[in-house]
XYZ file of C-alpha atoms in Angstrom:
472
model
C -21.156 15.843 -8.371
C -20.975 12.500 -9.595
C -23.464 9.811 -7.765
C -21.532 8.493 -4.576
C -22.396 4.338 -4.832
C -20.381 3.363 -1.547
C -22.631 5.174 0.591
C -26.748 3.979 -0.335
C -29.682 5.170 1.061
C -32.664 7.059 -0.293
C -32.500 11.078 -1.201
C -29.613 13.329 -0.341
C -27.124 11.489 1.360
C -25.301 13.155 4.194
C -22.240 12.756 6.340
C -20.721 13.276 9.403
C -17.091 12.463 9.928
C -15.131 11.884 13.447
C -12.703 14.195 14.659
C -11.989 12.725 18.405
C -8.388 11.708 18.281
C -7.797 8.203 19.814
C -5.277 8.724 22.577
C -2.989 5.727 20.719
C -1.448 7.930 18.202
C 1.834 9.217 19.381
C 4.709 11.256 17.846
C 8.104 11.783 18.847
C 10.976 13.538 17.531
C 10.787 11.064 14.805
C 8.202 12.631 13.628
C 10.139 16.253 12.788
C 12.970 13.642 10.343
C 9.324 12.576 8.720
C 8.397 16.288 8.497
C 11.332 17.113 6.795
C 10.833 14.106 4.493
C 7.491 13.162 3.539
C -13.252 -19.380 5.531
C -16.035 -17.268 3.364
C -19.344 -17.960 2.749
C -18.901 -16.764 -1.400
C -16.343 -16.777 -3.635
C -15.110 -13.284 -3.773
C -15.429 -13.363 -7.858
C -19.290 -13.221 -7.029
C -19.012 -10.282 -5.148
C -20.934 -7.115 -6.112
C -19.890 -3.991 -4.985
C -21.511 -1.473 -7.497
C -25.319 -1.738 -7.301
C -25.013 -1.571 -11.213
C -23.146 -4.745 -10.807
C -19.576 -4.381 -11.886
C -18.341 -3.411 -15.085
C -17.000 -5.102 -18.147
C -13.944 -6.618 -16.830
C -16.303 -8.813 -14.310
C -15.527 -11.781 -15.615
C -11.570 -11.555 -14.874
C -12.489 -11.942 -11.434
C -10.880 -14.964 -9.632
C -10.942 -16.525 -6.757
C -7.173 -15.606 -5.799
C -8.729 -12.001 -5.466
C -8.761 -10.626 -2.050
C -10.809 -7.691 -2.734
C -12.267 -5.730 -5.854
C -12.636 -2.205 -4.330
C -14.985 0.507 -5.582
C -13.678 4.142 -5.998
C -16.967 6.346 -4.683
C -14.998 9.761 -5.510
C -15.731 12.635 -3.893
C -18.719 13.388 -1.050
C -20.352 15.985 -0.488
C -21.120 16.052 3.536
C -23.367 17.771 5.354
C -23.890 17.677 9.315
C -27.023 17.825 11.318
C -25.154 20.322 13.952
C -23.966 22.155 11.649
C -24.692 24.677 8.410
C -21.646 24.441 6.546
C -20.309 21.110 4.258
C -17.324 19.391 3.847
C -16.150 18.052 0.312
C -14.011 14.842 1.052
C -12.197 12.445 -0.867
C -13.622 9.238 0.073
C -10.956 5.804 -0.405
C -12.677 2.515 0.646
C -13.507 0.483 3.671
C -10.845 -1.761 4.650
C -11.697 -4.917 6.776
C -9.148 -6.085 9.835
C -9.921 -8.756 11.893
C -7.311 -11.148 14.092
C -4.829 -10.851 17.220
C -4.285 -7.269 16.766
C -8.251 -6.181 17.134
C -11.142 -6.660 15.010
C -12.165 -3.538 13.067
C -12.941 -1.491 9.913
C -11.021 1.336 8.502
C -12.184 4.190 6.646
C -9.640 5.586 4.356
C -9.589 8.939 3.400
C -7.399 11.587 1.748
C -6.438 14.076 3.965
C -8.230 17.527 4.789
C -7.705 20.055 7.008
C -11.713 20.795 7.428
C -12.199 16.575 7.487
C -10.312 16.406 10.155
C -11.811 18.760 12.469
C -15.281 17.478 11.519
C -18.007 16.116 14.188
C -17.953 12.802 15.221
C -19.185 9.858 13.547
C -20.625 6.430 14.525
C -20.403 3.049 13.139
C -22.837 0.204 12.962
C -24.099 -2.659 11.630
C -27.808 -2.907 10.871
C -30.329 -1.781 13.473
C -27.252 0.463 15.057
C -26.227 -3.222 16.341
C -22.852 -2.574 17.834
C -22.457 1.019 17.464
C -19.264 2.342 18.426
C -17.962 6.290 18.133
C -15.161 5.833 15.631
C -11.304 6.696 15.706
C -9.783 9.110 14.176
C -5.817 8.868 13.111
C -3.605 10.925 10.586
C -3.843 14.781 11.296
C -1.410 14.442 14.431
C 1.984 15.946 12.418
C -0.182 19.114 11.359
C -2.034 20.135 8.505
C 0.938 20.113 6.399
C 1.794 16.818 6.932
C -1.223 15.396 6.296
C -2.255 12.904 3.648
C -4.554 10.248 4.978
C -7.571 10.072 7.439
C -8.290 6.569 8.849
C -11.033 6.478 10.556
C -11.471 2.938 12.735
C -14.411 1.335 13.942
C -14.217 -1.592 16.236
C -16.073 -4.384 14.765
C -17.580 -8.134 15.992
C -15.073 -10.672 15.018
C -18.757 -12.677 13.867
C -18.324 -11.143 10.375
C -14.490 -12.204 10.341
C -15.626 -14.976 7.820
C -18.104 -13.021 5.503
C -17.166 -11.639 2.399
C -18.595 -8.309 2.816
C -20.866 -6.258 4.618
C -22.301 -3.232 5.338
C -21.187 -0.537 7.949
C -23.832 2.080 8.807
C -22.959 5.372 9.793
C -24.426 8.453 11.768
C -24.101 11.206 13.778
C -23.852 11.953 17.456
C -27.889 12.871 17.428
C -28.033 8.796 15.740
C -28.939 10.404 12.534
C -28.156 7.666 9.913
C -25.702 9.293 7.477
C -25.317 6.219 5.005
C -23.776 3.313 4.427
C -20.180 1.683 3.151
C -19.478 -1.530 2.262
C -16.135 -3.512 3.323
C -15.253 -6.523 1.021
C -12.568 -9.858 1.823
C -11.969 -13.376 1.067
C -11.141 -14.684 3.748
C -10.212 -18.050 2.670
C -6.938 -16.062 1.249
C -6.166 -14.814 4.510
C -2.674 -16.051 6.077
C -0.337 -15.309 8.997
C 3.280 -14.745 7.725
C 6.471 -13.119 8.731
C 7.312 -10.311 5.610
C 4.415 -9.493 3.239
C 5.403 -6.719 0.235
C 2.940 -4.251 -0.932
C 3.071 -3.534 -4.535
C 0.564 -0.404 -5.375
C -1.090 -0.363 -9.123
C 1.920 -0.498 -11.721
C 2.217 1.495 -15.087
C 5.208 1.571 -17.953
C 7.385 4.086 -17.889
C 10.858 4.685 -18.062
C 11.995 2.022 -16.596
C 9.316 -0.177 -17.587
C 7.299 -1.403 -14.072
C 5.669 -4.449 -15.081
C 8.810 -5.969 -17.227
C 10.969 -5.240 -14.113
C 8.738 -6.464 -11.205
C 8.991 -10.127 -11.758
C 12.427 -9.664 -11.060
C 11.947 -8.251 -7.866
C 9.535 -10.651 -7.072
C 11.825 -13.042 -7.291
C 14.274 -11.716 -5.775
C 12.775 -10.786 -2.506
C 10.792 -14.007 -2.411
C 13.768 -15.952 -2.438
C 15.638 -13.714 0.264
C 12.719 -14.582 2.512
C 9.623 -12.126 1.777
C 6.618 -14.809 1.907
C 4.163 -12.963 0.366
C 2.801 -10.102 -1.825
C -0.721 -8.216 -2.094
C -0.400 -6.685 -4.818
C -2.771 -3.701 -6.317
C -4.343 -3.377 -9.977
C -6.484 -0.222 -11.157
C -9.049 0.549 -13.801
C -6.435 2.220 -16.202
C -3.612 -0.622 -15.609
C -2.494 -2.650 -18.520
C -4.294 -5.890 -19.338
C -0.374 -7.160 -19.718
C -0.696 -6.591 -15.784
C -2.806 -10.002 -14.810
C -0.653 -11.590 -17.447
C 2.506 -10.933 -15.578
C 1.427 -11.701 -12.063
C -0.503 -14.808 -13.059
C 1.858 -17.364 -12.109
C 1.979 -15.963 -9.118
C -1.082 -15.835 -8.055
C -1.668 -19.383 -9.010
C 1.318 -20.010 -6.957
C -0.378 -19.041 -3.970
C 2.742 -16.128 -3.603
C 0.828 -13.316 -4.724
C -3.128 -12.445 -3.906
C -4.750 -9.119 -5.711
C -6.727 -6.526 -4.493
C -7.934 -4.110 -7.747
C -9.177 -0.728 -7.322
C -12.033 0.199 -9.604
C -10.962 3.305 -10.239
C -13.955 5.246 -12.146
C -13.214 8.680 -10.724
C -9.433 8.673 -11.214
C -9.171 12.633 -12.030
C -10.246 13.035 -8.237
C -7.308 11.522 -7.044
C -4.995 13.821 -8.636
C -5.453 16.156 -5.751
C -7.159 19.700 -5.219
C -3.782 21.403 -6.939
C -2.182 19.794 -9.343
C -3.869 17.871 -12.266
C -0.412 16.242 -13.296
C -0.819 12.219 -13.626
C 2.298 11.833 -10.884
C 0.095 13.290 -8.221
C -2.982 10.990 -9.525
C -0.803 7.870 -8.757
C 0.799 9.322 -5.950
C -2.377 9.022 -4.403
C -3.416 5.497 -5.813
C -0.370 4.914 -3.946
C -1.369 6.111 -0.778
C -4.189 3.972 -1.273
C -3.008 0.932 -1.639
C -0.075 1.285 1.086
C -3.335 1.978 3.984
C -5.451 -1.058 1.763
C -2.164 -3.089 2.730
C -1.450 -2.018 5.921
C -4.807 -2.798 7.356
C -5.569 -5.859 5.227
C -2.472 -7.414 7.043
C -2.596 -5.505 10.312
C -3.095 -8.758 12.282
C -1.354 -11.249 9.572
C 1.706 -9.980 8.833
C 4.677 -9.276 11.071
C 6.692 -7.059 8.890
C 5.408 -5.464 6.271
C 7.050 -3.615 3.463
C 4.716 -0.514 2.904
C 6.009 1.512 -0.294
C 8.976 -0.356 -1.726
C 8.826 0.567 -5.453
C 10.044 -2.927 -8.049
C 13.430 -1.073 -8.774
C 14.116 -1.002 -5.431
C 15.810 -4.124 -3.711
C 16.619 -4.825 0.121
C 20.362 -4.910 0.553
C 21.430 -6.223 4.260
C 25.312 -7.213 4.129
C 26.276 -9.845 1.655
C 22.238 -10.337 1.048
C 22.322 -14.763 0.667
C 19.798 -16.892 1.619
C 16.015 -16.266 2.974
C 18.103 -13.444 5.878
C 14.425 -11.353 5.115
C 12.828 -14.065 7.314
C 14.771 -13.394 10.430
C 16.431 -10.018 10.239
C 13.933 -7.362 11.174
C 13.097 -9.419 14.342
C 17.110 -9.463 14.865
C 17.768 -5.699 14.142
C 15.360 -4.602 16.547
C 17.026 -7.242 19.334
C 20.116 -5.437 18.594
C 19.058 -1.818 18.687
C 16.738 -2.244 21.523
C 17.216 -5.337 23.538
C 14.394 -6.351 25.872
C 12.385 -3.134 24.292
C 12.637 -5.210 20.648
C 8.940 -5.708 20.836
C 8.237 -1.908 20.911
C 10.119 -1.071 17.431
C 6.976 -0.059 15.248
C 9.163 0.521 11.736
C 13.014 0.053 10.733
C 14.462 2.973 8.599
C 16.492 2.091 5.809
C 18.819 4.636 3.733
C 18.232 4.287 -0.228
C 21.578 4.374 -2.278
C 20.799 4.959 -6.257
C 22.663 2.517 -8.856
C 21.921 4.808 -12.265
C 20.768 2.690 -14.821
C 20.533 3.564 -18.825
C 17.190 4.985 -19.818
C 16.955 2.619 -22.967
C 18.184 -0.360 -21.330
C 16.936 -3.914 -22.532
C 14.559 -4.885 -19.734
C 15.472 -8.520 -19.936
C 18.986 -7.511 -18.008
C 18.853 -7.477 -14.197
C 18.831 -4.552 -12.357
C 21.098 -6.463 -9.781
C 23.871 -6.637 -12.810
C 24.559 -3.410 -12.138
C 27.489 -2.403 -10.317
C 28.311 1.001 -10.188
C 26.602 3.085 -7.381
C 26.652 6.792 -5.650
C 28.839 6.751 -2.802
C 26.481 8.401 -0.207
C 22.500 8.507 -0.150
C 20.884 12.351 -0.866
C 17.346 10.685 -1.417
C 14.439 9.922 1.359
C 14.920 6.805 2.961
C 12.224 3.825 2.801
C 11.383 1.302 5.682
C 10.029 -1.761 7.372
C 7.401 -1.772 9.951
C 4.379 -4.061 12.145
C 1.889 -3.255 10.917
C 0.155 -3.707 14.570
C 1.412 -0.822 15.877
C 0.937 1.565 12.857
C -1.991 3.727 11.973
C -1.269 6.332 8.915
C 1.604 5.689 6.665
C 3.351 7.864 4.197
C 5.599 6.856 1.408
C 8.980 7.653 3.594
C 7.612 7.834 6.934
C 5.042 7.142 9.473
C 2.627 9.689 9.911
C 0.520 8.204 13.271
C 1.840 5.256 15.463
C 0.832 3.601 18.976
C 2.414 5.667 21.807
C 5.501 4.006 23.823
C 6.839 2.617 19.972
C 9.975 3.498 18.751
C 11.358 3.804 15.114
C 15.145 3.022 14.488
C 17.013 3.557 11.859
C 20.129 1.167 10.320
C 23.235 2.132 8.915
C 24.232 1.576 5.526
C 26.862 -0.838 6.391
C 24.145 -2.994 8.375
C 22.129 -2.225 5.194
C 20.367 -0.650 2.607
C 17.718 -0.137 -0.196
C 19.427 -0.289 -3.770
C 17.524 1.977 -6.429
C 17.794 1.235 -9.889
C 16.797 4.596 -11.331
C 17.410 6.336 -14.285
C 19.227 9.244 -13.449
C 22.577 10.162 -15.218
C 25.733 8.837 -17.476
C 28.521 7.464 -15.162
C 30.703 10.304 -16.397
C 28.657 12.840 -15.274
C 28.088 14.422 -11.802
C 25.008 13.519 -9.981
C 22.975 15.751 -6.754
C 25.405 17.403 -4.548
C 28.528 16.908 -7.164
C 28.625 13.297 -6.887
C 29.824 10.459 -9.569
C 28.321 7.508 -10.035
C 31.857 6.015 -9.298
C 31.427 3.318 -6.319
C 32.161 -0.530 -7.466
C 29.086 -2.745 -5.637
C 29.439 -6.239 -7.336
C 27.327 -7.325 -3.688
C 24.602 -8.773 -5.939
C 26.195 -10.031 -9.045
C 26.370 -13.335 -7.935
C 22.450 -13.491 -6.756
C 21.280 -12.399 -10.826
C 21.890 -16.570 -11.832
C 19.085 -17.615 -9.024
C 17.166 -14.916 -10.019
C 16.944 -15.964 -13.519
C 16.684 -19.351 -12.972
C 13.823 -18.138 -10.804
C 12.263 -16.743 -13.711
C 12.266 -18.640 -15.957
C 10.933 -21.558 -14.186
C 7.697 -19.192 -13.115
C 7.151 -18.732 -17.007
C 8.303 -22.223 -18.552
C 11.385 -20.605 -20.082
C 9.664 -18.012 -22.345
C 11.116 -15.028 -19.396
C 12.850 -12.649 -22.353
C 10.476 -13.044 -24.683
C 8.043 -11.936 -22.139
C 10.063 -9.297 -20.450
C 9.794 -7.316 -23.860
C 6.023 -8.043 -23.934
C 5.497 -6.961 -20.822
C 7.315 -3.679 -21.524
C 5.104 -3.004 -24.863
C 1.923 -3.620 -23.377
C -1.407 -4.227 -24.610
C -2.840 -0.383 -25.304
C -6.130 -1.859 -23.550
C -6.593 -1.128 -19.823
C -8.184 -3.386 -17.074
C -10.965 -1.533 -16.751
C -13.622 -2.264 -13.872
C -14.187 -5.372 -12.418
């Protein structure tokens, strides 16, 4: 088993993991639709989170990072009560402090035997504050599961440190080891509609050449900001892209170093979608928890050729409309809506299309939706997310879910010639010109962000560079 560097500590480490359910987690029959769907003290560039002390790719460390992350892989844990072990797939430690509590999260992927484990107790050093932790994310069942968060309630004193270590142990205060949670806080802001955007690779449709696009496009229909998510074995052409952005102030970074990336690909399946399915996952709880208490909205696992469509979709209506749609639904109850479901509707797109054209230039569409929906949600009043779905909420919330004709996620996806029939016999046949008239702000958008040079670099940005990240 490889050496496990989150957790320190001399000799064998062990670990016991919580399994007391916090009475906040709810579910509710939206949960069977989800079953049926799946100030700082040091700049944050100086921050070391591998004793070893980072890899190559140290020095492209900035101080518009929010977090450099390590990936520990898997642990072998072993409890003091009990004579059997538990192999778990440790994440990171995520830090949340503000209006909405003051606390770390544990993220990890979901097990059956994980969740069922002992209890486990957080500290900081000397067992000062020690606190039995939460456990969310095995509520749906064992086969919905796909993250454990475990929370520990935390002194808001560290709020302004860049890291720090939590302890952990056991019921019998048998130290177990030790994580470490990293921030810069002098990033952190309060805003109405942050984005997530999880680690991006070239494919088909070419993710990094097409996400400035969306970038722009959702930041001027009134998304304020964007954390977005790099890995080891992303593109170099990847900090290239979102540089302007960052130095913009619109876009802060949290990379994962991921150095054990073939045990994310899950215990069945060695294929590279279920790899970044889970670097997903990751980044979606990173983001949820990072702006628990600074975001109002948040937009969980909206992939860059998918766009936000709510009626004629002018002007910054992304700054006012969630807070609207849930007045509408729910009246005086508004401030209970925990997440906003939003059907996805797929505009085909040509497999070898030049990436320098605008998804929103597109105008043909299916006519109904026959793909999982995507959605909006507070991030205060969410625990475990999936990519479609909620998997564990605060009890008394309620989801809702809008009509197309109130509005809709557009997907520009590869998927088949207009001619020819699509899932459940349809055509591709639908005239949606909605967002023609939005593509000459959106290019006008872009290429002020990149001093005019936007097609030359959309084509760059498709190639790529061949050389990866790597750690930082």
């Amino acid at each position: 088993m490889p050496p496990f560097s989150g957790f320190r500590g001399g000799g064998l480490l062990s670990l016991c993991l919580a399994c007391s359910v916090a009475g906040s987690a709810g579910s509710s029959p939206s949960s069977a639709r989800c079953a049926r769907e799946e100030e700082g003290l040091e700049d944050v560039a100086a921050l070391q989170l591998r004793e070893d002390g980072g890899g190559q790719g140290s020095g492209r460390r900035t101080h518009r990072d929010m977090a450099v992350v390590d990936d520990t892989g898997e642990m072998l844990l072993k409890f003091s009560s009990r004579s059997r072990s538990i192999s778990a797939r440790y994440l990171g430690a995520v830090p949340s402090f503000g209006e909405n509590g003051n606390l770390i999260a544990l993220l990890f992927i979901y097990s059956p035997a994980l969740w069922a484990a002992p209890a486990i107790f957080c500290s900081g050093a000397g067992k000062a504050h020690r606190v039995k932790a939460k456990v969310f994310g095995g509520e749906l069942g064992e086969e919905h599961g796909n993250t454990i968060v475990f929370q520990c309630d935390w002194p808001e004193a560290d709020a302004k440190r860049t890291s720090f270590d939590v302890f952990l142990d056991d019921s019998e205060g048998q130290e177990l080891g030790r994580v470490t949670a990293a921030q810069n806080p002098t990033l952190l802001r309060h805003y109405g509609t942050v984005g997530c955007v999880r680690p991006l690779w070239n494919g088909d449709t070419s993710a990094v050449a097409i996400a400035p696009q969306w970038l722009e496009f959702h930041a001027l229909h009134g998304v304020e900001h964007f954390l977005v998510y790099t890995s080891s074995d992303s593109d170099e052409v990847l900090l290239k892209m979102y540089e302007p952005y960052i130095n913009a102030g619109l876009v802060t970074r949290v990379h994962f170093n991921t150095v054990n990336t073939d045990l994310l690909k899950g215990a069945n399946t060695s294929h590279p979608a279920m790899q970044r399915h889970h670097v997903q996952t990751w980044a979606m709880h990173d983001c949820l928890y990072r702006m628990r208490s600074r975001a109002q909205w948040l937009l969980p696992s909206l992939d860059v050729d998918e766009y936000i469509r709510l009626g004629d979709s002018t002007g910054a209506y992304l700054k006012t409309a969630w807070d609207k749609i849930a007045a509408d639904h729910m009246g005086s109850s508004a401030g209970m809506v925990r997440s906003i479901r939003v059907d996805r509707l797929n505009f085909p797109i040509e497999e070898k299309r030049d990436v320098s054209n605008l998804l929103i230039a597109e105008g043909h569409r299916y006519r109904e939706t026959y793909v999982k929906p995507k959605y909006v949600m507070r991030p205060a009043l969410n625990q475990v997310l999936s990519v479609h779905c909620q998997k564990s909420w605060t009890n008394g919330t309620q989801e809702i879910q809008i009509s197309p004709s109130e509005g809709f996620v557009a997907h520009y996806r590869v998927h088949a010639k207009r001619e020819e029939n699509g899932p459940h016999g349809q055509k591709p046949n639908v005239s949606d010109t909605t967002l023609l008239a939005q593509v000459p702000l959106v290019l006008a958008a872009l290429d002020r962000r990149y001093g005019g040079r936007w097609p030359a670099l959309a084509v760059q940005f498709r190639t790529g560079s061949s050389t990866p990240i790597g750690d930082l």
